[in-house]
Coordinates of C-alpha atoms and ligand atoms in Angstrom, one line a residue:
X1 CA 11.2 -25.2 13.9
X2 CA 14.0 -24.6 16.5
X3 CA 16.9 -24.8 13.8
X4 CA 15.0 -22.0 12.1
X5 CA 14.7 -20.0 14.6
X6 CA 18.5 -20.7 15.9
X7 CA 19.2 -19.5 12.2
X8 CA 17.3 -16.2 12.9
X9 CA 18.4 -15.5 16.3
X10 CA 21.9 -16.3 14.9
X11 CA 21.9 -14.0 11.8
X12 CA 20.0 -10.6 13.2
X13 CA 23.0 -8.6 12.4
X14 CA 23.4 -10.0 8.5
X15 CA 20.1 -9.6 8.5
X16 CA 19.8 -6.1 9.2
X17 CA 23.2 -4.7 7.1
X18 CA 21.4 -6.7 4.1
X19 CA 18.0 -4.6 4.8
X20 CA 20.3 -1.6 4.8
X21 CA 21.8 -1.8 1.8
X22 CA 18.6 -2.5 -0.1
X23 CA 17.2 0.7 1.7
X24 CA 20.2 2.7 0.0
X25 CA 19.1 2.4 -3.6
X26 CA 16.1 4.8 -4.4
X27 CA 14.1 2.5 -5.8
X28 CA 11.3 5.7 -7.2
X29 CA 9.2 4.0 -9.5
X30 CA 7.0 7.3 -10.5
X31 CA 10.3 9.4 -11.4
X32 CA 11.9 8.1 -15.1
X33 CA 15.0 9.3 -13.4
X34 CA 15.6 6.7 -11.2
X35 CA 14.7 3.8 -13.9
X36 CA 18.3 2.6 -13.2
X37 CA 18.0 2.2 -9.9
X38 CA 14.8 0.3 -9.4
X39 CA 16.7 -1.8 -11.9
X40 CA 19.6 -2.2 -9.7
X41 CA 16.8 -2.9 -6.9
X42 CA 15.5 -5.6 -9.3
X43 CA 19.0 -7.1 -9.3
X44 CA 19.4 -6.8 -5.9
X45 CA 16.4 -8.8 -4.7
X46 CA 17.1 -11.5 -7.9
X47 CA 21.0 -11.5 -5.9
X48 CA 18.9 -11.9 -1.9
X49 CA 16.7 -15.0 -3.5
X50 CA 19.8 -16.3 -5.1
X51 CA 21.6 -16.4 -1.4
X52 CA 19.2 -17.3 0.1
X53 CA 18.4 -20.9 -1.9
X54 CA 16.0 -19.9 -4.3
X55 CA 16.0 -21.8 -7.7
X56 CA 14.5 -20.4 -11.3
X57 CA 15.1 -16.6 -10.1
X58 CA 14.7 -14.7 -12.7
X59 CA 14.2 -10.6 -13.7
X60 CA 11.4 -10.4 -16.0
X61 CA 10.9 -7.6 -18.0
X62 CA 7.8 -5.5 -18.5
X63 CA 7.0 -2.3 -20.7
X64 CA 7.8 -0.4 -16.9
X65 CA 10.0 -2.0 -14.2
X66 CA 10.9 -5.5 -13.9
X67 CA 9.4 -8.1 -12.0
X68 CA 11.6 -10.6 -9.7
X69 CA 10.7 -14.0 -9.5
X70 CA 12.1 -17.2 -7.6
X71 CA 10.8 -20.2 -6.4
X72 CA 12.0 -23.0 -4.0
X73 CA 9.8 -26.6 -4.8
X74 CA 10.6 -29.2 -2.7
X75 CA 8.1 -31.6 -2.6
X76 CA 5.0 -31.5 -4.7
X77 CA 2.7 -32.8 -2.0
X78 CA 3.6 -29.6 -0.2
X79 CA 0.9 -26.8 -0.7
X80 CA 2.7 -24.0 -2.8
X81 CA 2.8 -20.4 -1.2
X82 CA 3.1 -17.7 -3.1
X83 CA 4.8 -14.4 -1.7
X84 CA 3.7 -11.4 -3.1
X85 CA 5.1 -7.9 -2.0
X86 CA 7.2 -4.8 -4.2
X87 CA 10.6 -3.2 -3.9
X88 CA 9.8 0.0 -5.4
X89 CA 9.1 3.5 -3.3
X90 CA 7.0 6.7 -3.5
X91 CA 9.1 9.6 -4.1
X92 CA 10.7 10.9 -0.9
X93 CA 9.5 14.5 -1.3
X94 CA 9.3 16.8 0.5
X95 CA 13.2 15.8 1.3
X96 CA 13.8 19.2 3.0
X97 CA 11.3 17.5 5.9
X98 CA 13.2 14.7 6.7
X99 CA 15.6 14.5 9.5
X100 CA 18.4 12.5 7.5
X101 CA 18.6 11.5 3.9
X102 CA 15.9 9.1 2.5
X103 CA 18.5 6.7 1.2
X104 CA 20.8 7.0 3.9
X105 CA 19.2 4.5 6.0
X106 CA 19.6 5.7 10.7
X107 CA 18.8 3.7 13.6
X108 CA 17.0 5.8 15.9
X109 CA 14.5 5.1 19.2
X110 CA 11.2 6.9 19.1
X111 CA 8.3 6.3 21.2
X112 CA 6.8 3.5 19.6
X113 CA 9.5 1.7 19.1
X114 CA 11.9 1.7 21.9
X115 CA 14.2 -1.3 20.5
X116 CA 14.8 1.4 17.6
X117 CA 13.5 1.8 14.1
X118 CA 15.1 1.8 10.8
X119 CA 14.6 5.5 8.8
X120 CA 14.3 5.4 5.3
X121 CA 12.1 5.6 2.3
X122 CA 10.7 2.4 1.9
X123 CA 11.6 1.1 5.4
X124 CA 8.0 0.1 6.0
X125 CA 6.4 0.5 2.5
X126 CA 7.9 -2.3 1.2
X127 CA 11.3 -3.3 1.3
X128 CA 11.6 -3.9 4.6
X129 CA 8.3 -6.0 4.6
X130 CA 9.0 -8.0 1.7
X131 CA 12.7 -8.5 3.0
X132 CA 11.4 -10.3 5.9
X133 CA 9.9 -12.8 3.9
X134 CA 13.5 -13.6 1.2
X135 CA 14.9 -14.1 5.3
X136 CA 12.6 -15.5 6.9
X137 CA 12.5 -18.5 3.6
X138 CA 16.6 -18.2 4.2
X139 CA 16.0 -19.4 7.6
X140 CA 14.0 -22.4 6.9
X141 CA 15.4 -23.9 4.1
X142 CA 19.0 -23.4 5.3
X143 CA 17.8 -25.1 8.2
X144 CA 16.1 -28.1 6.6
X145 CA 12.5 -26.7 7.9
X146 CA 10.9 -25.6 5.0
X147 CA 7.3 -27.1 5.0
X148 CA 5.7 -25.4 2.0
X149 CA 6.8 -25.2 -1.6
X150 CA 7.1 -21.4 -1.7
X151 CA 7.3 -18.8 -5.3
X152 CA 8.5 -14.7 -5.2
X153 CA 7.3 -12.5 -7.2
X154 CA 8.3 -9.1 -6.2
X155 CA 7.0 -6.3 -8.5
X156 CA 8.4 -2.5 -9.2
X157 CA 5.6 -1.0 -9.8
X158 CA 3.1 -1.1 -7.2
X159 CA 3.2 2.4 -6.1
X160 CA 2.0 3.8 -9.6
X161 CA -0.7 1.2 -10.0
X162 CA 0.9 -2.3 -10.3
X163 CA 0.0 -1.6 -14.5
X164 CA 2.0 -4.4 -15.8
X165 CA 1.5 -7.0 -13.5
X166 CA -2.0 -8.0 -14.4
X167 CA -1.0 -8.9 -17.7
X168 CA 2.0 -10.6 -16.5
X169 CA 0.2 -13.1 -14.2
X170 CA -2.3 -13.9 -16.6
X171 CA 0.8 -15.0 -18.7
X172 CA 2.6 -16.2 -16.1
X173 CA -0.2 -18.0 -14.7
X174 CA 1.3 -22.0 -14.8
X175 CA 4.7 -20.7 -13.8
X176 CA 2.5 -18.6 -10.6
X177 CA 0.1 -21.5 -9.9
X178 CA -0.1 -21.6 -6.3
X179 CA -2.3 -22.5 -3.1
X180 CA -2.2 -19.1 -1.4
X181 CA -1.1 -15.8 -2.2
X182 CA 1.0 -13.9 1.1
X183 CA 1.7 -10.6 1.7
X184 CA 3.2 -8.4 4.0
X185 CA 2.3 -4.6 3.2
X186 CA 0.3 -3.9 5.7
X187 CA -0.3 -2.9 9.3
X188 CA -1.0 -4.7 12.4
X189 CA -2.7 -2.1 15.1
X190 CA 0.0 -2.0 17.8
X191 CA 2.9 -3.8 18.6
X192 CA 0.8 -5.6 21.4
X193 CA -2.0 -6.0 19.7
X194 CA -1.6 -8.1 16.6
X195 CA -4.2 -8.0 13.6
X196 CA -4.6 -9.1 10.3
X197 CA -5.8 -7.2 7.5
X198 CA -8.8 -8.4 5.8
X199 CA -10.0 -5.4 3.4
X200 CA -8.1 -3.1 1.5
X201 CA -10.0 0.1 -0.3
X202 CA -9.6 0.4 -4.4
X203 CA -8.8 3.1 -6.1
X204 CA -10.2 5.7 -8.9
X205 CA -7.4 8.2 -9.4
X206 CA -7.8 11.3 -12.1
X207 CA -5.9 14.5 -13.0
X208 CA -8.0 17.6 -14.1
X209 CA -7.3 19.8 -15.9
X210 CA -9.7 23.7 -15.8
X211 CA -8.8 26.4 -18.8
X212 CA -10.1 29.8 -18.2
X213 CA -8.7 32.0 -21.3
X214 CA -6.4 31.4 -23.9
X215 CA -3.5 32.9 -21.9
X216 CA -2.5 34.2 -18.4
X217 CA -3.9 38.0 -18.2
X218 CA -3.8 40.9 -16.3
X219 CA -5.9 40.8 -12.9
X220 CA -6.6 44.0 -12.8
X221 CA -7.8 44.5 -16.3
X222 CA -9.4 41.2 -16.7
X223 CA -10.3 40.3 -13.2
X224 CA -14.1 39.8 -11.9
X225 CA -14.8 39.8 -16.2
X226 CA -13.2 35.9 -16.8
X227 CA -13.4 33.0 -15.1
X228 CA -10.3 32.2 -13.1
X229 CA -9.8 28.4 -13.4
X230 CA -8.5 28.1 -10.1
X231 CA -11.5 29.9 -8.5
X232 CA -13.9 27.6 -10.6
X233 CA -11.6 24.3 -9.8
X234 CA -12.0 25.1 -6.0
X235 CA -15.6 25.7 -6.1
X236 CA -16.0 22.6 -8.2
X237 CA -14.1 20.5 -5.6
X238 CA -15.8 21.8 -2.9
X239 CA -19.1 21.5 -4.1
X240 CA -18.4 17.7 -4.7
X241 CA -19.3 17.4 -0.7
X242 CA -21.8 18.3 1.4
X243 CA -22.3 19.7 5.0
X244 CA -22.0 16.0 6.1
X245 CA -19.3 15.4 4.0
X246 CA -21.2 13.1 2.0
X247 CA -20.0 12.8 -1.9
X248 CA -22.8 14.3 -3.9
X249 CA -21.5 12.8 -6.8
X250 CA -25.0 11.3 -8.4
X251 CA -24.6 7.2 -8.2
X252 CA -21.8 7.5 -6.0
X253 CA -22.8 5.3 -3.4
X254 CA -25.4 3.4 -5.6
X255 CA -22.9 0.0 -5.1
X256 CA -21.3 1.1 -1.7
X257 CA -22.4 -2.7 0.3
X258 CA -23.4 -1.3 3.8
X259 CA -22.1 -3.3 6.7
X260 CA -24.5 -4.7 9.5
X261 CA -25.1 -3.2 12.5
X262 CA -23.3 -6.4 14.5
X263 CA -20.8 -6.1 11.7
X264 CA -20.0 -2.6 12.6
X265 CA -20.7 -3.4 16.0
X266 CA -17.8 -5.5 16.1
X267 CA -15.1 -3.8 14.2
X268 CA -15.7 -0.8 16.4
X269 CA -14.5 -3.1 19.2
X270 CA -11.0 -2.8 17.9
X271 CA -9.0 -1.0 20.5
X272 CA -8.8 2.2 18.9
X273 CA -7.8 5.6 21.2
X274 CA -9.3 9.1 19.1
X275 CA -7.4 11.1 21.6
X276 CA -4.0 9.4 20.6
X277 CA -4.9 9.8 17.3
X278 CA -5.9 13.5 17.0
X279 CA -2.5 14.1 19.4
X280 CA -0.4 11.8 16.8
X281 CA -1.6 14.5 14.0
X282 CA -1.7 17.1 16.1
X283 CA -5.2 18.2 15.2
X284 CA -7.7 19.3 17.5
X285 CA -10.6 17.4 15.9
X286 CA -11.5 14.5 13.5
X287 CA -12.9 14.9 10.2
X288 CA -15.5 12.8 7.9
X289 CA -18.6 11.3 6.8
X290 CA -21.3 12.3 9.2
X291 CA -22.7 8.8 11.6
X292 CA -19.6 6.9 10.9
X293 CA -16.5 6.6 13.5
X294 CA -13.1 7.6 12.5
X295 CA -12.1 3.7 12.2
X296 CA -14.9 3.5 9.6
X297 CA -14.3 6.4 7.9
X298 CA -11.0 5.4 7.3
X299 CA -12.0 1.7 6.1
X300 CA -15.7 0.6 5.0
X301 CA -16.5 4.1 3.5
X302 CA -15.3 5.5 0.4
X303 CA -13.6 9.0 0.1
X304 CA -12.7 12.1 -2.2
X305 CA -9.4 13.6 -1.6
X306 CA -7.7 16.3 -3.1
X307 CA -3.7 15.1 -3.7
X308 CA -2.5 17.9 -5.3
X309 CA -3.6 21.6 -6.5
X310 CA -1.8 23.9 -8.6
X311 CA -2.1 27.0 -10.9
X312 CA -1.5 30.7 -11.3
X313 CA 1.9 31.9 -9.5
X314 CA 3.5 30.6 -6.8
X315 CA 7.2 32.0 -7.0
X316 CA 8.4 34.8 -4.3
X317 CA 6.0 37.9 -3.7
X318 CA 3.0 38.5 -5.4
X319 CA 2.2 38.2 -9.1
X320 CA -1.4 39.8 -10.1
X321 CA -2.7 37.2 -12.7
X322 CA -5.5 35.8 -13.7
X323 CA -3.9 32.4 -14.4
X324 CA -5.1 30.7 -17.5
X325 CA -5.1 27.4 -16.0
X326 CA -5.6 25.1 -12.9
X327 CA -5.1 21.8 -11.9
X328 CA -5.6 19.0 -9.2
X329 CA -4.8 15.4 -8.3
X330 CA -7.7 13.7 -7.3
X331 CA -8.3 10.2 -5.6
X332 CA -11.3 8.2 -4.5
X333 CA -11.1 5.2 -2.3
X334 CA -13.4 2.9 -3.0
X335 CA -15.1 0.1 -1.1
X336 CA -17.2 -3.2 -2.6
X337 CA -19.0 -3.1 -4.4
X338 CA -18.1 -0.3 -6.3
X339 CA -15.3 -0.2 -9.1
X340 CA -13.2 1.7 -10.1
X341 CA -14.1 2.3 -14.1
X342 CA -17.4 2.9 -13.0
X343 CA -16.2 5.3 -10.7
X344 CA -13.8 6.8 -12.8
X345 CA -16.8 7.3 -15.6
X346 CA -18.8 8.7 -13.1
X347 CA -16.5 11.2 -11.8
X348 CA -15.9 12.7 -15.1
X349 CA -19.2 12.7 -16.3
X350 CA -20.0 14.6 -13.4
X351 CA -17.0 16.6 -13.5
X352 CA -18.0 17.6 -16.8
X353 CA -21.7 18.7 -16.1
X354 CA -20.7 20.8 -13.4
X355 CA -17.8 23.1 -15.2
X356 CA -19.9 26.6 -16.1
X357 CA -19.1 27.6 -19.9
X358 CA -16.7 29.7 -19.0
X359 CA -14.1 27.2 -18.6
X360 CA -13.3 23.8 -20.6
X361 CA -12.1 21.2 -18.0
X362 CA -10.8 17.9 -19.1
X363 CA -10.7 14.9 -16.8
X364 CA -7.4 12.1 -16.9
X365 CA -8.1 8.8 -15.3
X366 CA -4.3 7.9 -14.1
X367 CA -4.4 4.5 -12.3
X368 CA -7.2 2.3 -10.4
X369 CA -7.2 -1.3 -8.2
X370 CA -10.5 -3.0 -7.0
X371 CA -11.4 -3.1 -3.3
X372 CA -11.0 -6.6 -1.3
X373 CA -12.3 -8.4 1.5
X374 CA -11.0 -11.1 2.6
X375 CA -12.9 -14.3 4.9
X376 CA -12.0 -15.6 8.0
X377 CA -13.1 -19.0 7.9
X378 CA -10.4 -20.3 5.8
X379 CA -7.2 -22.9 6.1
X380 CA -5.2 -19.7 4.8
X381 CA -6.3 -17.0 7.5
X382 CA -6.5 -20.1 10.1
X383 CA -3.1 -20.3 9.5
X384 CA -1.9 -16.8 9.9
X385 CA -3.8 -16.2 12.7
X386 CA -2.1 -19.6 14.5
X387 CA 1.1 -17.9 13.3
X388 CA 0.8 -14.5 15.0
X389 CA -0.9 -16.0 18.0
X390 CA 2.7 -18.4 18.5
X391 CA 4.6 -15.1 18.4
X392 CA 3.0 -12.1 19.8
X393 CA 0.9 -14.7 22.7
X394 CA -2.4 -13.2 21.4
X395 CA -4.8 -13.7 19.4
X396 CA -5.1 -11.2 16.1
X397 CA -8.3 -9.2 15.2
X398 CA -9.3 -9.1 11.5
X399 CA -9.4 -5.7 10.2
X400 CA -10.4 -4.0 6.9
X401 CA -7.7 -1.4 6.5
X402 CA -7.9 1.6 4.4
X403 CA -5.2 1.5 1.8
X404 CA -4.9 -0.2 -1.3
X405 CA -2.8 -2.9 -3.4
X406 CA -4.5 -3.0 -6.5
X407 CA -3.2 -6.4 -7.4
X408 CA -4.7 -8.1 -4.9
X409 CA -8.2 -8.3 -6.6
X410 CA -6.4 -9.8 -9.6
X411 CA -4.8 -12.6 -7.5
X412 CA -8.9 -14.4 -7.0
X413 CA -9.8 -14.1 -10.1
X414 CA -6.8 -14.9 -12.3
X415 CA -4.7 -17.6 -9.9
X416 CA -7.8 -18.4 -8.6
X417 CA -6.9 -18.5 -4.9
X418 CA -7.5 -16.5 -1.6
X419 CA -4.5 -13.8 0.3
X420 CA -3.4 -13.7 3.5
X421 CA -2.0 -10.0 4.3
X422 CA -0.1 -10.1 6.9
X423 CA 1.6 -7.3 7.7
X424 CA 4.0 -6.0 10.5
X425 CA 4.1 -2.2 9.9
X426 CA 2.3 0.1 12.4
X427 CA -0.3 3.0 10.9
X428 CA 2.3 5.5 12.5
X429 CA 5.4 4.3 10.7
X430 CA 5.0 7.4 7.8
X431 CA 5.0 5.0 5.1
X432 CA 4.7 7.7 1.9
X433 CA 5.3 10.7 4.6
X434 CA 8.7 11.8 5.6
X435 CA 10.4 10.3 8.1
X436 CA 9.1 6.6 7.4
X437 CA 10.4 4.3 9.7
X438 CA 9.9 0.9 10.4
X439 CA 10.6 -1.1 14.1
X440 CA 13.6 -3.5 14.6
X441 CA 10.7 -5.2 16.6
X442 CA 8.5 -5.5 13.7
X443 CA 11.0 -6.9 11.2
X444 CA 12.0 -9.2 13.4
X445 CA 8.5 -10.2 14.4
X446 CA 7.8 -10.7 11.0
X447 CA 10.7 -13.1 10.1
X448 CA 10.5 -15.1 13.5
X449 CA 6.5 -15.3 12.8
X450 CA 6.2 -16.0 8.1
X451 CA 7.9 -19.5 9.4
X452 CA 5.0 -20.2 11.8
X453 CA 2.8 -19.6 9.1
X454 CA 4.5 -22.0 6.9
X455 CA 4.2 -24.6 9.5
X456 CA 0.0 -24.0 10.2
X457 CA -0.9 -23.2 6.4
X458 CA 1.1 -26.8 5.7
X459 CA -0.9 -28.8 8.5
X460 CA -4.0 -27.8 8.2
X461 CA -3.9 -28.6 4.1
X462 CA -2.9 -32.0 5.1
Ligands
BES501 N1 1.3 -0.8 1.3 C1 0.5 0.2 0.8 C2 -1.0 0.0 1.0 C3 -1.4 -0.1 2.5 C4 -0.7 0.5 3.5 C5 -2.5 -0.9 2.8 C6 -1.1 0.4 4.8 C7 -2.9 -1.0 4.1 C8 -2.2 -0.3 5.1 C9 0.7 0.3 -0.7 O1 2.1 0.3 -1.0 C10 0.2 1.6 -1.2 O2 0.7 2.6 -0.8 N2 -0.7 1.5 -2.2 C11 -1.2 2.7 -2.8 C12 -1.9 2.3 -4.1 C13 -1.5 2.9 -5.3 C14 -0.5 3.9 -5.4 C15 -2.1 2.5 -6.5 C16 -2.2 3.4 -2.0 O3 -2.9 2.8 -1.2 O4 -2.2 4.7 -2.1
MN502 MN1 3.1 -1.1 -0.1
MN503 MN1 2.8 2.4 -0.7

């Protein structure tokens, strides 16, 4: 593999400018206004495949953004590899918090990344992930090294709920047929201390909606008479956990799988610091389930979270009403073996019991993805864990992280074959915050390491 990585030592620049340039079209796939430019994103990823060798690429269109696709078969006794990963973003706001423009992609050192990282909205989350892997397949097959057949699909939509691209791979299925499914769009635990992710959290996300009277009214004449929906919304919320923060949602937790005690155990070994972490946040304590540590909390255990909560005035000085409506954003994460219809049902039914009859609430299910994890004791993970051990000199840790990528699920039971997710991004790189970033170090970890991977995942399916 010493051409390859000649090709990637000799193109750092080219590869870097090209990142850049992608970074520079907001590619917002929750805001209609920027529908043209995730399309030009689309275009601009067919454009990178194109470059870089691929064959059959191809923008296929969906009832929301398109889907990319490209494929490279050389040899069909070579196992297939599938890359999986999206070039859309989450909405930059707040954009008065970040320290340059979202789109204008900077170079600048922090303290995790000395060598420098790139600043942009989807630096980390996913361009710059997914990039690595449309360079990374440039390097090997311009060099004569490519040791896998290897297919792209690169969706627009994954940060509202990858909604279209079910149907599509059920569709698609021949033209996606493949031996493993890899993914970078995740995060490894430092940049010394490699891991690969082996969980992800699903997802139950609803919008409520609480009406009080027919109308906004006075404060004064109404008030302490009629029930102000955003009063009743907060007490509903809160009263949705307890002292321990436990979710007292009834059947809740009926599926949750509990872990072992050697199980838990063990992925409490992963070095973890709660003092850097409370002085990364800046808080003085932690928060969360009672009898679980913060690295549990954050991945074996489901949540409730609040994303959003509006109502009533919020302009300049104060406004005495007794607003007529209130709203929230809600999310649960969820964990096996729960799912997220079943969640979603029981969240509203609950929601619904709980509202006194002085309000009407109505409950929106937006978006949901199933929880995954992932085994060990598998060619795929073998093969990705040989990869990272080449590069970083050390062996990874498995690790269930905490986010989600609701297509992942799918990718079992439709294509019928197991993910690697193995990602380069750190937890601290602000991926949906301002200011995300994402390491020089880390994308070019990531294309010096997909190649090793190629190399392990082909030899051990020989
Ligand atoms: N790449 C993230 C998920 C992620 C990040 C997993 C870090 C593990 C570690 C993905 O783009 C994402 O943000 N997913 C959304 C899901 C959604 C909007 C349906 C999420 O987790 O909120
Ligand atoms: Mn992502
Ligand atoms: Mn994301």
């Amino acid at each position: 593999m010493q051409k390859t990585q000649d090709f990637i030592n000799g193109n750092k620049d080219k590869f870097l400018n090209e990142l850049l340039d992608l970074l520079k079209i907001p590619s917002v796939s929750a805001d209609p206004a920027y529908a043209g430019d995730v399309r030009k994103t689309a275009e601009f990823v067919a454009d990178s495949l194109n470059a870089a060798g691929a064959d059959k690429v191809e923008i296929f269109e969906t009832k929301g953004h398109p889907i990319v696709y490209g494929e490279k078969m050389i040899d069909s006794s070579f196992p297939t590899v599938l890359v999986y990963g999206h070039y859309d973003v989450q909405p930059p706001d707040p954009v008065e918090l970040w320290d340059s423009p979202p789109f204008e992609p900077v170079i600048k050192k922090t303290e995790l990344h000395p060598e420098g990282a790139i600043f942009a909205r989807g630096a980390c989350d996913d361009k710059g992930q997914m990039f690595m892997h449309v360079k990374a397949f440039e390097a090997m097959y311009q060099s004569g090294e490519l040791t896998c057949n290897v297919k792209f699909m690169i969706e627009g939509e994954e940060e509202v709920g990858s909604d279209n691209l079910g149907l599509f791979c059920e569709e698609k299925k021949d033209m996606l047929a493949c031996d493993v499914v890899l993914i970078s769009d995740t995060s490894i635990i430092s940049n010394d201390t490699p891991s690969i992710s082996v969980g992800l959290r699903g997802l139950s996300y609803v919008e409520v909606e609480v009406t009080g009277p027919n109308k906004d009214l006075h404060s004064g004449v109404y008030g302490g008479a009629v029930a102000n929906p955003i009063n009743i919304l907060s007490k509903m919320i809160a009263s949705m956990m307890d002292e321990n923060n436990h979710i007292t949602i009834p059947g809740f937790y009926d599926k949750v799988a509990d872990l072992s005690d050697a199980e838990r155990e063990a992925m409490n070994k992963a070095p973890f610091s709660l003092d850097a972490y409370k002085k990364a946040l800046n808080v003085d304590d932690v928060h969360g389930e009672k009898g679980y540590t913060t690295l549990e909390r954050a991945s074996i255990r489901p949540t409730l979270d609040v994303n959003g909560i509006w109502g009533g005035y919020i302009g300049e000085g104060a406004k005495t009403v007794l607003p007529s409506k209130a709203y929230a954003k809600i999310s649960m994460r969820l964990v096996p073996n729960q799912t997220s219809d079943e969640i979603t049902e029981i969240f509203k039914n609950h929601f619904e019991s709980i509202a006194p009859d002085s309000v009407k609430v109505e409950v929106r299910p937006h978006h949901g993805g199933e929880p995954v994890v992932i085994p060990t004791n598998t060619p795929e993970y073998q093969a990705a864990a040989k990869a990272m051990m080449d590069t970083f000199g050390k062996e990874p840790i498995p690790q269930r992280g905490g986010g989600s990528i609701p297509i992942v699920a799918l990718f079992e039971d439709v294509l019928g074959v197991k993910t690697v997710m193995m990602g380069f991004g750190l937890d601290s790189d602000d991926i949906h915050s301002p200011n995300e970033h994402y390491g020089l170090f880390n994308y070019y970890k990531g294309i010096e390491t997909i190649p090793h991977f190629y190399k392990h995942y082909a030899d051990l399916k020989k």
